[in-house]
Short mmCIF file of C-alpha atoms in Angstrom, two decimals:
data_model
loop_
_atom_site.label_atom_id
_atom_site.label_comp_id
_atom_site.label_asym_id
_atom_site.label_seq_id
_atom_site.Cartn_x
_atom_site.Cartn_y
_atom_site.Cartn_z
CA UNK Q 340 0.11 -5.15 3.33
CA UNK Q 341 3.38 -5.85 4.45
CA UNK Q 342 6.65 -4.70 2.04
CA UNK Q 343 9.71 -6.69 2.13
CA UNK Q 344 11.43 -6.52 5.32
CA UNK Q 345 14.95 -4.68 5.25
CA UNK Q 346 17.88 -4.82 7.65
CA UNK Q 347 16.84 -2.45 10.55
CA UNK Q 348 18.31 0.52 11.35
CA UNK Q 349 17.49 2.58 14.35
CA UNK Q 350 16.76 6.30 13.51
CA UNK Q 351 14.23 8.86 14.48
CA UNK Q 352 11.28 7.61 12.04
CA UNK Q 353 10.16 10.17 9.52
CA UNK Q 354 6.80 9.67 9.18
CA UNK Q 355 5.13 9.88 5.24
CA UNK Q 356 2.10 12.40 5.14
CA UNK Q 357 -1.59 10.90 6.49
CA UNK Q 358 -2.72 9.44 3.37
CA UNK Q 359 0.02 6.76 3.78
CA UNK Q 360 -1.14 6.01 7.33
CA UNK Q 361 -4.78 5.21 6.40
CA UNK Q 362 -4.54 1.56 7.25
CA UNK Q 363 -2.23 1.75 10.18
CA UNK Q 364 -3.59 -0.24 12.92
CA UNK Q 365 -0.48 -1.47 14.67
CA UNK Q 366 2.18 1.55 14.80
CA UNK Q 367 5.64 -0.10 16.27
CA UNK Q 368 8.79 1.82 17.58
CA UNK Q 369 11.50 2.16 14.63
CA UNK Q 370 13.75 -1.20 15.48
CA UNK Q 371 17.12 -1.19 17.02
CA UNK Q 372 20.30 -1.53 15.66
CA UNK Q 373 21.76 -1.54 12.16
CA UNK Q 374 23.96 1.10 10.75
CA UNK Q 375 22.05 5.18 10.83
CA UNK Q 376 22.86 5.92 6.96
CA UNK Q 377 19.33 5.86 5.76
CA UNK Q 378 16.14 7.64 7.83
CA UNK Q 379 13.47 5.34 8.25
CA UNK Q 380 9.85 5.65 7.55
CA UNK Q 381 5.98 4.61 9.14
CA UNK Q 382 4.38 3.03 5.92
CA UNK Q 383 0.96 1.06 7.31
CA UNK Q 384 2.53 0.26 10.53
CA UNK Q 385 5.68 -1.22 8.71
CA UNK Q 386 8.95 1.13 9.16
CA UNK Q 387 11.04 1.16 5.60
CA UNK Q 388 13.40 2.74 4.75
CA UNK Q 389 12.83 6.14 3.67
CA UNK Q 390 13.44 5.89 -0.41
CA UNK Q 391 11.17 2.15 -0.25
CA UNK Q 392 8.73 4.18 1.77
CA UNK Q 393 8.16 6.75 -0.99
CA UNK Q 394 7.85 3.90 -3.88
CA UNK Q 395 5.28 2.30 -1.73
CA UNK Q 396 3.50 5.53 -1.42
CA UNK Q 397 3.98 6.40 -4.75
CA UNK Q 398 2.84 2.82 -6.56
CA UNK Q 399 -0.12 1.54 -3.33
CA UNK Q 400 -1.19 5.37 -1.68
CA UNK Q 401 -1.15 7.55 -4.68
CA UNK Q 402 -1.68 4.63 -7.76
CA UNK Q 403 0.70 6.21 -10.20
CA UNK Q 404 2.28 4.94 -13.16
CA UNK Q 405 0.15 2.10 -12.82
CA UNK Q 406 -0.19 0.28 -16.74
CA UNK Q 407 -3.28 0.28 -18.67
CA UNK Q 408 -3.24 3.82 -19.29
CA UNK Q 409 -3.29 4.24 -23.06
CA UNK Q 410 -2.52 7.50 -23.72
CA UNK Q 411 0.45 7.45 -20.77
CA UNK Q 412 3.48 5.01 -20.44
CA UNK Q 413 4.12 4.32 -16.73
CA UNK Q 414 7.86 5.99 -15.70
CA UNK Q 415 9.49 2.94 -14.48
CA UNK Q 416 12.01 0.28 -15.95
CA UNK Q 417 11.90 -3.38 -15.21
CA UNK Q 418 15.17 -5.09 -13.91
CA UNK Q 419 15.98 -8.75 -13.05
CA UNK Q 420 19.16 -8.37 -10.54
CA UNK Q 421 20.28 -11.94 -10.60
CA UNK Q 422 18.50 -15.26 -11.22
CA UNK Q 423 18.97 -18.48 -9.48
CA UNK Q 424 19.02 -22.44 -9.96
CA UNK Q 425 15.54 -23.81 -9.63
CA UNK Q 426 15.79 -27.17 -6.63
CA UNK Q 427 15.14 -29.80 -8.48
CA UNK Q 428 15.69 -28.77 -11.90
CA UNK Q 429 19.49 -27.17 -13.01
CA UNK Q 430 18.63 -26.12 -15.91
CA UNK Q 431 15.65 -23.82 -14.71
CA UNK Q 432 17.02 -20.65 -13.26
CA UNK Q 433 14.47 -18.16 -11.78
CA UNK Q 434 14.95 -14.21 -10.56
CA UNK Q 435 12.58 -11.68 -9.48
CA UNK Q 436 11.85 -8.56 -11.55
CA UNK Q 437 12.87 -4.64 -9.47
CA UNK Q 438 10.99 -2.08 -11.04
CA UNK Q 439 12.60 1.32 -10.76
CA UNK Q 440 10.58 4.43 -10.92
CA UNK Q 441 11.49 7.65 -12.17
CA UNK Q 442 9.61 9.85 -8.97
CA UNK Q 443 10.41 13.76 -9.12
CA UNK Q 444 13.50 12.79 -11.51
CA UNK Q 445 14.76 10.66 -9.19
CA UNK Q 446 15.19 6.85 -9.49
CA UNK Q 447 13.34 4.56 -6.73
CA UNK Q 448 13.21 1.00 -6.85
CA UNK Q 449 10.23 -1.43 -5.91
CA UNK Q 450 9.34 -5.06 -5.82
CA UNK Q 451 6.01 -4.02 -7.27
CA UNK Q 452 4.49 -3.13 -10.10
CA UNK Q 453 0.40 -2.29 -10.82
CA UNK Q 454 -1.85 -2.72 -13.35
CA UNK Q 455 -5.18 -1.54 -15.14
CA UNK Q 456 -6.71 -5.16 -14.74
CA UNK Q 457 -10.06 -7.05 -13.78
CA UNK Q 458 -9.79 -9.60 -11.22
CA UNK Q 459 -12.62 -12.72 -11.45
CA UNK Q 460 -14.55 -13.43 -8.07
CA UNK Q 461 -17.29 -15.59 -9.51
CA UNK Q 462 -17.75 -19.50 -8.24
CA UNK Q 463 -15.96 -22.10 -10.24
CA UNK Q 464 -16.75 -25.33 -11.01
CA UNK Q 465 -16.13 -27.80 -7.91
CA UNK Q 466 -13.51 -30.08 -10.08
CA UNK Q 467 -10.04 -31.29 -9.19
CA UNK Q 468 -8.06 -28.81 -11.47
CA UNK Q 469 -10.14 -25.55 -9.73
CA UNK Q 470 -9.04 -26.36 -6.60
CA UNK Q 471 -8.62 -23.18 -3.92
CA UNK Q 472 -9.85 -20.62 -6.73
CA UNK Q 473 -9.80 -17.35 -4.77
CA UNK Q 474 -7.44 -18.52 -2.10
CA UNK Q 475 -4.61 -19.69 -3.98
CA UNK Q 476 -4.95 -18.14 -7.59
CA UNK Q 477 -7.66 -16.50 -9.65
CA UNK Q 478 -8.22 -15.71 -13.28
CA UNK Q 479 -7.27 -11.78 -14.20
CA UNK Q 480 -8.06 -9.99 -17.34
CA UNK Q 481 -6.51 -7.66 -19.35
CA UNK Q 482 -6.73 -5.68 -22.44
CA UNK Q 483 -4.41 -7.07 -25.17
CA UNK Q 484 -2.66 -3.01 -25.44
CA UNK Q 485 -1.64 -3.88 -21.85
CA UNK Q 486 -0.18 -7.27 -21.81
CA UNK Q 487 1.96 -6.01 -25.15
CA UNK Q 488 2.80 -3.12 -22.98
CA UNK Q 489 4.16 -5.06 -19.91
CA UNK Q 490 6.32 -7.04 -22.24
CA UNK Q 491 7.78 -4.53 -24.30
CA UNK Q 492 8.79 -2.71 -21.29
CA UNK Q 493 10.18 -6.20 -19.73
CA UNK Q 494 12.14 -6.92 -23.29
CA UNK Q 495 13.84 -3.92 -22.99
CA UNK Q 496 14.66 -3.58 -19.25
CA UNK Q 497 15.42 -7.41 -19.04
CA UNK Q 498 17.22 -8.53 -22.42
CA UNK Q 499 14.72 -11.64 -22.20
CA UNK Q 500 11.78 -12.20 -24.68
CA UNK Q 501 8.91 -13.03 -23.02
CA UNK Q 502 7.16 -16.52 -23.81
CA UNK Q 503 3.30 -15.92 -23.47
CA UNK Q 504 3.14 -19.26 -21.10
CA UNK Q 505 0.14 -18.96 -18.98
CA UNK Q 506 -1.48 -16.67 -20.91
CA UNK Q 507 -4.59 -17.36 -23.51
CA UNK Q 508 -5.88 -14.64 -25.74
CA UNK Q 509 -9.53 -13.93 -26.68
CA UNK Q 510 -9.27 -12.88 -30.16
CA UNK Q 511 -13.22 -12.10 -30.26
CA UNK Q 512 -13.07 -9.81 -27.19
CA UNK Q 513 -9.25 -8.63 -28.04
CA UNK Q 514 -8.44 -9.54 -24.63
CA UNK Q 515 -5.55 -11.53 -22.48
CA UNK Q 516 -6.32 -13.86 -19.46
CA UNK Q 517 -3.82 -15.49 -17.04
CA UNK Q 518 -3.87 -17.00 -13.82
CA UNK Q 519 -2.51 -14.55 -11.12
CA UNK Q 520 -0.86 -16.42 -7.90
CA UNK Q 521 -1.75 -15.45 -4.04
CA UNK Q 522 -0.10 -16.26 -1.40
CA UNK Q 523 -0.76 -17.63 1.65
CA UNK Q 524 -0.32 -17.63 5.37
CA UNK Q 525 2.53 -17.21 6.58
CA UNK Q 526 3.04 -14.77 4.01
CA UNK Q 527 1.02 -11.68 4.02
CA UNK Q 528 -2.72 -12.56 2.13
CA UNK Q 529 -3.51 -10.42 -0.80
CA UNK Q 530 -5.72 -7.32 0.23
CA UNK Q 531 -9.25 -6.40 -1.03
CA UNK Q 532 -9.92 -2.52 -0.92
CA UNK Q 533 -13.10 -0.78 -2.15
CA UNK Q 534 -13.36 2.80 -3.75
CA UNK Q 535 -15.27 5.07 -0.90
CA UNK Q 536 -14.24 8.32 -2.95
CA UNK Q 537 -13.50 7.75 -5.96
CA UNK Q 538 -12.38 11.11 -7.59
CA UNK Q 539 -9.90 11.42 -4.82
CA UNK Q 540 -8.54 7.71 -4.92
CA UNK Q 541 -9.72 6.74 -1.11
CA UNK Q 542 -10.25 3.15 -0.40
CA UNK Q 543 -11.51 1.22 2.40
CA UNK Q 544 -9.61 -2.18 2.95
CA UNK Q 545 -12.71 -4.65 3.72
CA UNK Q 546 -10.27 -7.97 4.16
CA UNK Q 547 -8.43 -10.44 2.02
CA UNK Q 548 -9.10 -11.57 -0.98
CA UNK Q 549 -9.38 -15.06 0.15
CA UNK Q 550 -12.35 -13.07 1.73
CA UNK Q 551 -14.14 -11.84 -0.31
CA UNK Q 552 -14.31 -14.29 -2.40
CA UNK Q 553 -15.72 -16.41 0.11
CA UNK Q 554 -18.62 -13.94 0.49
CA UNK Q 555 -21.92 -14.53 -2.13
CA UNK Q 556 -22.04 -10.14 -2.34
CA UNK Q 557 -18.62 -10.30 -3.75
CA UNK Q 558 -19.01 -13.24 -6.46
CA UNK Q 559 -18.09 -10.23 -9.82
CA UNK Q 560 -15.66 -9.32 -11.66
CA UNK Q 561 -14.33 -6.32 -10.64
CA UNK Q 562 -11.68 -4.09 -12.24
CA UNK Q 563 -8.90 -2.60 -10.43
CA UNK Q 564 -5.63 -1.34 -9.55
CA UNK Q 565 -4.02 -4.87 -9.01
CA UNK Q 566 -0.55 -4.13 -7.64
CA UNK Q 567 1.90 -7.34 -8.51
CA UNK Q 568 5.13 -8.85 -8.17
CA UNK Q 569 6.60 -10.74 -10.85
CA UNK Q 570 9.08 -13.69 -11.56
CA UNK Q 571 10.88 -14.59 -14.40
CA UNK Q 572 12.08 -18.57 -15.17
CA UNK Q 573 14.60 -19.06 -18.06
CA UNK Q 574 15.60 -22.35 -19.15
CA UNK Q 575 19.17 -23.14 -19.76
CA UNK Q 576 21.86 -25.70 -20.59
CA UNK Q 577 23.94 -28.41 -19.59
CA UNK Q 578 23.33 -26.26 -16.03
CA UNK Q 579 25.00 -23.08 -17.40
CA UNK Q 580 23.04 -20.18 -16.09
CA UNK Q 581 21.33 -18.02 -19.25
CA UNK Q 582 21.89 -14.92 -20.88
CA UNK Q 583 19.80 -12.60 -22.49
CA UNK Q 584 20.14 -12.00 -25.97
CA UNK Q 585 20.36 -15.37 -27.01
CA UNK Q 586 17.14 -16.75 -27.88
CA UNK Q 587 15.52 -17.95 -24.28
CA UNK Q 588 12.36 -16.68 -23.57
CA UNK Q 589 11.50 -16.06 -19.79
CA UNK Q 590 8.15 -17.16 -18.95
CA UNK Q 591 6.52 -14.96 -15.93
CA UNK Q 592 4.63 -15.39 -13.18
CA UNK Q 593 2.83 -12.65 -11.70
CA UNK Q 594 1.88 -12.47 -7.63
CA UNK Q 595 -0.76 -10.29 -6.68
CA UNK Q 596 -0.66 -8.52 -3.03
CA UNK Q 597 -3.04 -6.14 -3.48
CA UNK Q 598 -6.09 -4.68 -5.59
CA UNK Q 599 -7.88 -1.04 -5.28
CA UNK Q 600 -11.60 -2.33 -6.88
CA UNK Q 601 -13.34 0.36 -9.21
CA UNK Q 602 -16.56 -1.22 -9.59
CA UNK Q 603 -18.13 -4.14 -10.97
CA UNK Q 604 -17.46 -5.49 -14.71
CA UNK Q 605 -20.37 -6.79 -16.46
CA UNK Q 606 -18.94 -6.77 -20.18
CA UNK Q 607 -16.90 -9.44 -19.48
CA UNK Q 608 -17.47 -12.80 -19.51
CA UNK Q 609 -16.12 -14.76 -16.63
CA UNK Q 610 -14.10 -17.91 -17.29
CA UNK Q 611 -15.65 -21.48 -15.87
CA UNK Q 612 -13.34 -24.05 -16.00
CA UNK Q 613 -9.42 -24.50 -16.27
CA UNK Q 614 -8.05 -25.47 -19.54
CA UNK Q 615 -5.94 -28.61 -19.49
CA UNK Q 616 -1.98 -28.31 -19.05
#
């Protein structure tokens, strides 16, 4: 896992405690240059800086305020900071969602976000519209409490009412499924960790998910902590960008860089083909 990369600054690192350091394998020297303002920090081999270091830990190491709790409402507000003018189409405009977190009172803000959600491994159906299932995209699950969840708390931090695109509800099983986006080389490829200690939230990183999809002991659905980044696409007019508050509806996307598996899921049922556009 690789966060997104920062201007350096040069500073003697301060390094997070050893649960953040679990999958280190390539520990650099802080970089050079850039202004001395903000202490850096080791997270995985990557040196942030020290405030996105303890949102990393907070959201990846210690998988808090992750939604799909019921009983608890994760402490963090969703933010779009400015959206853009999709190539190609000017009256598409596009932003990506901050999440700030509310850690020990004080506010820290992410690119991620993570979620209560089962993630489907199982072959598909060798047709044109399935093309690079598990390397590309895959179908994820979620409780209907969840996906209402997510969008109330992106109404409210956004202005922007979101549409439902890409999303199909199962009224029988009261459930929500969507197609969750990977990305690919050069970007960094989702990871794939399994639970070694469960009670005290240790996982074992075992590849991508590209991965382990590709391997026949891996072909479940598994639930987990999928951790996510999101983007928004609002439609405007005459190439004026929108505002919230209006009537638009911002359709999301959601990204998934990483999931913490909890175990196979055998009560649900997993989707086998791609409905039509």
């Amino acid at each position: 896992e690789t966060p997104r990369q920062q201007d350096p600054k040069r500073r003697r690192p301060i390094i997070l405690s050893s649960t953040t350091m679990d999958a280190n394998e390539d520990r650099r020297v802080p970089p050079a240059g850039g202004n001395e303002e903000e202490p850096m920090v080791n997270w995985r081999g990557n040196w942030v800086p020290e405030r996105e270091g303890i949102a990393l830990k907070h959201v990846f190491d210690e998988m808090k305020d992750y939604f799909g709790q019921p009983e608890t409402d994760p402490k963090v507000n969703f933010k779009i900071p400015n959206l853009r003018q999709v190539a190609g189409d000017p009256n598409l405009w596009r932003g990506e969602v901050e999440f700030t977190y509310q850690i020990e009172r004080n506010p820290f803000t992410l690119d991620y976000m993570s979620i209560d959600v089962c993630i489907d491994l199982t072959p598909k159906a060798r047709v044109s519209n399935m093309e690079n299932y598990g390397s590309t995209w895959l179908y994820a699950y979620l409780p209907c409490y969840t996906v209402e969840k997510i969008e109330e708390y992106f109404e409210v931090g956004t202005g922007w009412r979101p549409s439902g695109k890409g999303t199909v509800k199962d009224e029988n099983r009261d459930i929500v499924h969507f197609e969750a986006q990977l990305n690919v080389r050069p970007q960094p490829e989702p990871s794939f960790w399994v639970a070694n200690d469960e009670e005290k939230k240790k996982f074992t990183r075992i590849g991508t998910i590209r991965e382990a999809a590709d391997d026949p002991a891996n072909h479940f659905i598994f639930r987990c902590i999928g951790i996510f980044m999101v983007s928004a696409e609002v439609r405007g007019h005459s190439g004026v960008e929108p505002r919230p508050g209006f009537g638009n509806e911002a359709s999301l996307t959601f990204t998934l860089v990483s999931a913490r598996t909890l175990g196979v899921v055998d009560s649900v049922a997993p989707i086998v083909y791609r409905p039509r556009r």
